[in-house]
PDB file of C-alpha atoms in Angstrom:
ATOM      1  CA  MET O  15       1.492  17.767  13.312  1.00  0.00           C
ATOM      2  CA  LYS O  16       0.165  19.850  16.277  1.00  0.00           C
ATOM      3  CA  ALA O  17      -2.491  19.168  18.697  1.00  0.00           C
ATOM      4  CA  SER O  18      -4.389  22.248  18.122  1.00  0.00           C
ATOM      5  CA  GLU O  19      -4.639  21.164  14.545  1.00  0.00           C
ATOM      6  CA  LEU O  20      -7.164  18.325  15.710  1.00  0.00           C
ATOM      7  CA  ARG O  21     -10.473  17.488  16.639  1.00  0.00           C
ATOM      8  CA  PRO O  22     -12.647  14.609  17.725  1.00  0.00           C
ATOM      9  CA  GLY O  23     -13.698  12.809  14.005  1.00  0.00           C
ATOM     10  CA  ASN O  24     -10.108  13.610  12.037  1.00  0.00           C
ATOM     11  CA  PHE O  25      -8.670  10.868  10.456  1.00  0.00           C
ATOM     12  CA  VAL O  26      -4.917   9.987  11.540  1.00  0.00           C
ATOM     13  CA  LEU O  27      -2.529   7.482  11.402  1.00  0.00           C
ATOM     14  CA  LYS O  28      -1.448   5.489  14.684  1.00  0.00           C
ATOM     15  CA  GLN O  29       1.124   2.857  14.253  1.00  0.00           C
ATOM     16  CA  ASP O  30       0.250   2.740  10.315  1.00  0.00           C
ATOM     17  CA  GLN O  31      -3.318   2.226  10.666  1.00  0.00           C
ATOM     18  CA  VAL O  32      -5.864   4.801  10.086  1.00  0.00           C
ATOM     19  CA  ILE O  33      -8.340   5.668  13.068  1.00  0.00           C
ATOM     20  CA  GLU O  34     -10.731   8.144  13.983  1.00  0.00           C
ATOM     21  CA  LEU O  35      -9.918  10.656  16.830  1.00  0.00           C
ATOM     22  CA  THR O  36     -11.910  10.496  19.855  1.00  0.00           C
ATOM     23  CA  PRO O  37     -11.672  12.708  22.867  1.00  0.00           C
ATOM     24  CA  GLU O  38      -9.818  10.334  24.768  1.00  0.00           C
ATOM     25  CA  ILE O  39      -7.079   9.842  22.023  1.00  0.00           C
ATOM     26  CA  LEU O  40      -6.711  13.632  21.755  1.00  0.00           C
ATOM     27  CA  ILE O  41      -6.292  14.002  25.506  1.00  0.00           C
ATOM     28  CA  SER O  42      -3.753  11.148  25.556  1.00  0.00           C
ATOM     29  CA  PHE O  43      -1.775  12.976  22.613  1.00  0.00           C
ATOM     30  CA  TRP O  44      -2.138  16.732  24.416  1.00  0.00           C
ATOM     31  CA  GLU O  45      -0.441  15.069  27.459  1.00  0.00           C
ATOM     32  CA  LYS O  46       2.472  12.908  25.995  1.00  0.00           C
ATOM     33  CA  ASP O  47       4.143  12.428  22.788  1.00  0.00           C
ATOM     34  CA  SER O  48       2.155  10.347  20.503  1.00  0.00           C
ATOM     35  CA  ASP O  49       2.524   7.837  17.785  1.00  0.00           C
ATOM     36  CA  LEU O  50       0.011   9.807  15.420  1.00  0.00           C
ATOM     37  CA  SER O  51       0.942  11.015  12.101  1.00  0.00           C
ATOM     38  CA  PRO O  52      -0.773  12.929   9.348  1.00  0.00           C
ATOM     39  CA  ILE O  53      -2.618  11.144   6.354  1.00  0.00           C
ATOM     40  CA  PRO O  54      -1.489  12.814   3.112  1.00  0.00           C
ATOM     41  CA  ILE O  55      -4.713  13.653   1.168  1.00  0.00           C
ATOM     42  CA  ASP O  56      -5.003  11.762  -2.128  1.00  0.00           C
ATOM     43  CA  GLU O  57      -7.570  11.375  -4.868  1.00  0.00           C
ATOM     44  CA  GLN O  58      -9.030   8.161  -3.347  1.00  0.00           C
ATOM     45  CA  TRP O  59      -9.609   9.948   0.275  1.00  0.00           C
ATOM     46  CA  LEU O  60     -11.766  12.410  -1.724  1.00  0.00           C
ATOM     47  CA  LYS O  61     -13.702   9.820  -3.371  1.00  0.00           C
ATOM     48  CA  ARG O  62     -14.272   8.088   0.000  1.00  0.00           C
ATOM     49  CA  PHE O  63     -15.368  11.614   1.289  1.00  0.00           C
ATOM     50  CA  GLY O  64     -18.216  11.698  -2.094  1.00  0.00           C
ATOM     51  CA  PHE O  65     -15.972  13.710  -4.126  1.00  0.00           C
ATOM     52  CA  GLU O  66     -16.002  12.832  -7.840  1.00  0.00           C
ATOM     53  CA  GLU O  67     -13.583  14.239 -10.754  1.00  0.00           C
ATOM     54  CA  ILE O  68     -14.897  16.576 -12.910  1.00  0.00           C
ATOM     55  CA  LYS O  69     -13.532  17.454 -16.436  1.00  0.00           C
ATOM     56  CA  TYR O  70     -12.841  20.861 -17.859  1.00  0.00           C
ATOM     57  CA  ALA O  71     -12.081  21.020 -21.309  1.00  0.00           C
ATOM     58  CA  ASP O  72      -9.815  24.000 -21.046  1.00  0.00           C
ATOM     59  CA  SER O  73      -7.959  22.639 -17.835  1.00  0.00           C
ATOM     60  CA  LYS O  74      -4.817  20.639 -17.519  1.00  0.00           C
ATOM     61  CA  SER O  75      -5.409  20.219 -14.028  1.00  0.00           C
ATOM     62  CA  LYS O  76      -7.471  17.633 -12.219  1.00  0.00           C
ATOM     63  CA  TRP O  77     -10.516  18.909 -10.347  1.00  0.00           C
ATOM     64  CA  PHE O  78     -13.198  17.183  -7.631  1.00  0.00           C
ATOM     65  CA  SER O  79     -16.397  18.464  -6.316  1.00  0.00           C
ATOM     66  CA  ASP O  80     -19.237  17.303  -4.090  1.00  0.00           C
ATOM     67  CA  ASP O  81     -21.600  19.702  -5.360  1.00  0.00           C
ATOM     68  CA  VAL O  82     -20.400  22.319  -2.565  1.00  0.00           C
ATOM     69  CA  LEU O  83     -16.702  22.569  -2.869  1.00  0.00           C
ATOM     70  CA  GLU O  84     -14.207  22.105  -5.840  1.00  0.00           C
ATOM     71  CA  LEU O  85     -10.443  21.289  -5.521  1.00  0.00           C
ATOM     72  CA  GLU O  86      -7.815  21.334  -7.902  1.00  0.00           C
ATOM     73  CA  LEU O  87      -4.935  18.870  -7.898  1.00  0.00           C
ATOM     74  CA  LYS O  88      -1.608  20.501  -7.957  1.00  0.00           C
ATOM     75  CA  ARG O  89       1.599  18.732  -9.059  1.00  0.00           C
ATOM     76  CA  ASN O  90       3.186  18.625  -5.507  1.00  0.00           C
ATOM     77  CA  GLY O  91       0.232  16.097  -4.580  1.00  0.00           C
ATOM     78  CA  CYS O  92      -1.706  18.687  -2.695  1.00  0.00           C
ATOM     79  CA  PHE O  93      -5.083  20.194  -3.534  1.00  0.00           C
ATOM     80  CA  ILE O  94      -6.014  23.592  -3.464  1.00  0.00           C
ATOM     81  CA  PHE O  95      -8.828  25.150  -2.443  1.00  0.00           C
ATOM     82  CA  LYS O  96      -9.280  29.209  -3.682  1.00  0.00           C
ATOM     83  CA  THR O  97      -5.729  29.735  -2.119  1.00  0.00           C
ATOM     84  CA  PHE O  98      -5.544  27.450   0.975  1.00  0.00           C
ATOM     85  CA  GLU O  99      -3.162  24.546   0.020  1.00  0.00           C
ATOM     86  CA  ILE O 100      -4.331  21.144   1.821  1.00  0.00           C
ATOM     87  CA  ALA O 101      -1.839  18.535   2.113  1.00  0.00           C
ATOM     88  CA  TYR O 102      -3.537  16.179   4.983  1.00  0.00           C
ATOM     89  CA  VAL O 103      -6.849  14.436   5.506  1.00  0.00           C
ATOM     90  CA  HIS O 104      -7.440  16.034   8.873  1.00  0.00           C
ATOM     91  CA  GLN O 105      -6.838  19.462   7.444  1.00  0.00           C
ATOM     92  CA  PHE O 106      -9.177  18.801   4.771  1.00  0.00           C
ATOM     93  CA  GLN O 107     -11.751  17.678   7.495  1.00  0.00           C
ATOM     94  CA  ASN O 108     -11.305  20.857   9.321  1.00  0.00           C
ATOM     95  CA  VAL O 109     -11.809  23.312   6.345  1.00  0.00           C
ATOM     96  CA  TYR O 110     -14.660  21.541   4.914  1.00  0.00           C
ATOM     97  CA  LEU O 111     -16.148  21.670   8.338  1.00  0.00           C
ATOM     98  CA  ASP O 112     -15.656  25.245   9.111  1.00  0.00           C
ATOM     99  CA  LEU O 113     -16.726  26.141   5.244  1.00  0.00           C
ATOM    100  CA  THR O 114     -20.165  24.184   5.159  1.00  0.00           C
ATOM    101  CA  GLY O 115     -21.032  23.410   8.810  1.00  0.00           C
ATOM    102  CA  ASP O 116     -20.936  19.862   7.688  1.00  0.00           C
ATOM    103  CA  GLU O 117     -18.604  16.955   8.773  1.00  0.00           C
ATOM    104  CA  LEU O 118     -17.106  14.757   6.012  1.00  0.00           C
ATOM    105  CA  VAL O 119     -18.231  11.031   6.271  1.00  0.00           C
ATOM    106  CA  CYS O 120     -16.105   8.155   5.577  1.00  0.00           C
ATOM    107  CA  ASP O 121     -18.071   4.893   6.339  1.00  0.00           C
ATOM    108  CA  GLU O 122     -14.941   3.053   5.893  1.00  0.00           C
ATOM    109  CA  TYR O 123     -13.122   4.069   9.017  1.00  0.00           C
ATOM    110  CA  SER O 124     -15.725   5.682  10.968  1.00  0.00           C
ATOM    111  CA  HIS O 125     -16.917   4.134  14.362  1.00  0.00           C
TER     112      HIS O 125
END
């Protein structure tokens, strides 16, 4: 995970606990090696962000939507938006913000 991929508000793992990045934690990560690691994205994280599974009669894939974006679950466990493969929670947060201008909210881990 590169520091350039991260921004305040991203969720990552620190010593196996989910944390929300603050500017102070990011500065620490940039200045020295840190014990931060990415969180693999899964159906549970999408549901935390308000996405729901949608059913398409002609599709063998699982699809999720929040009425703004639709994502397809691939066999490798990643989600696809258009042609962009999303493997981690922080990537999804950043793509969503870039595309919609809105932050994804997850009250369970937010400060």
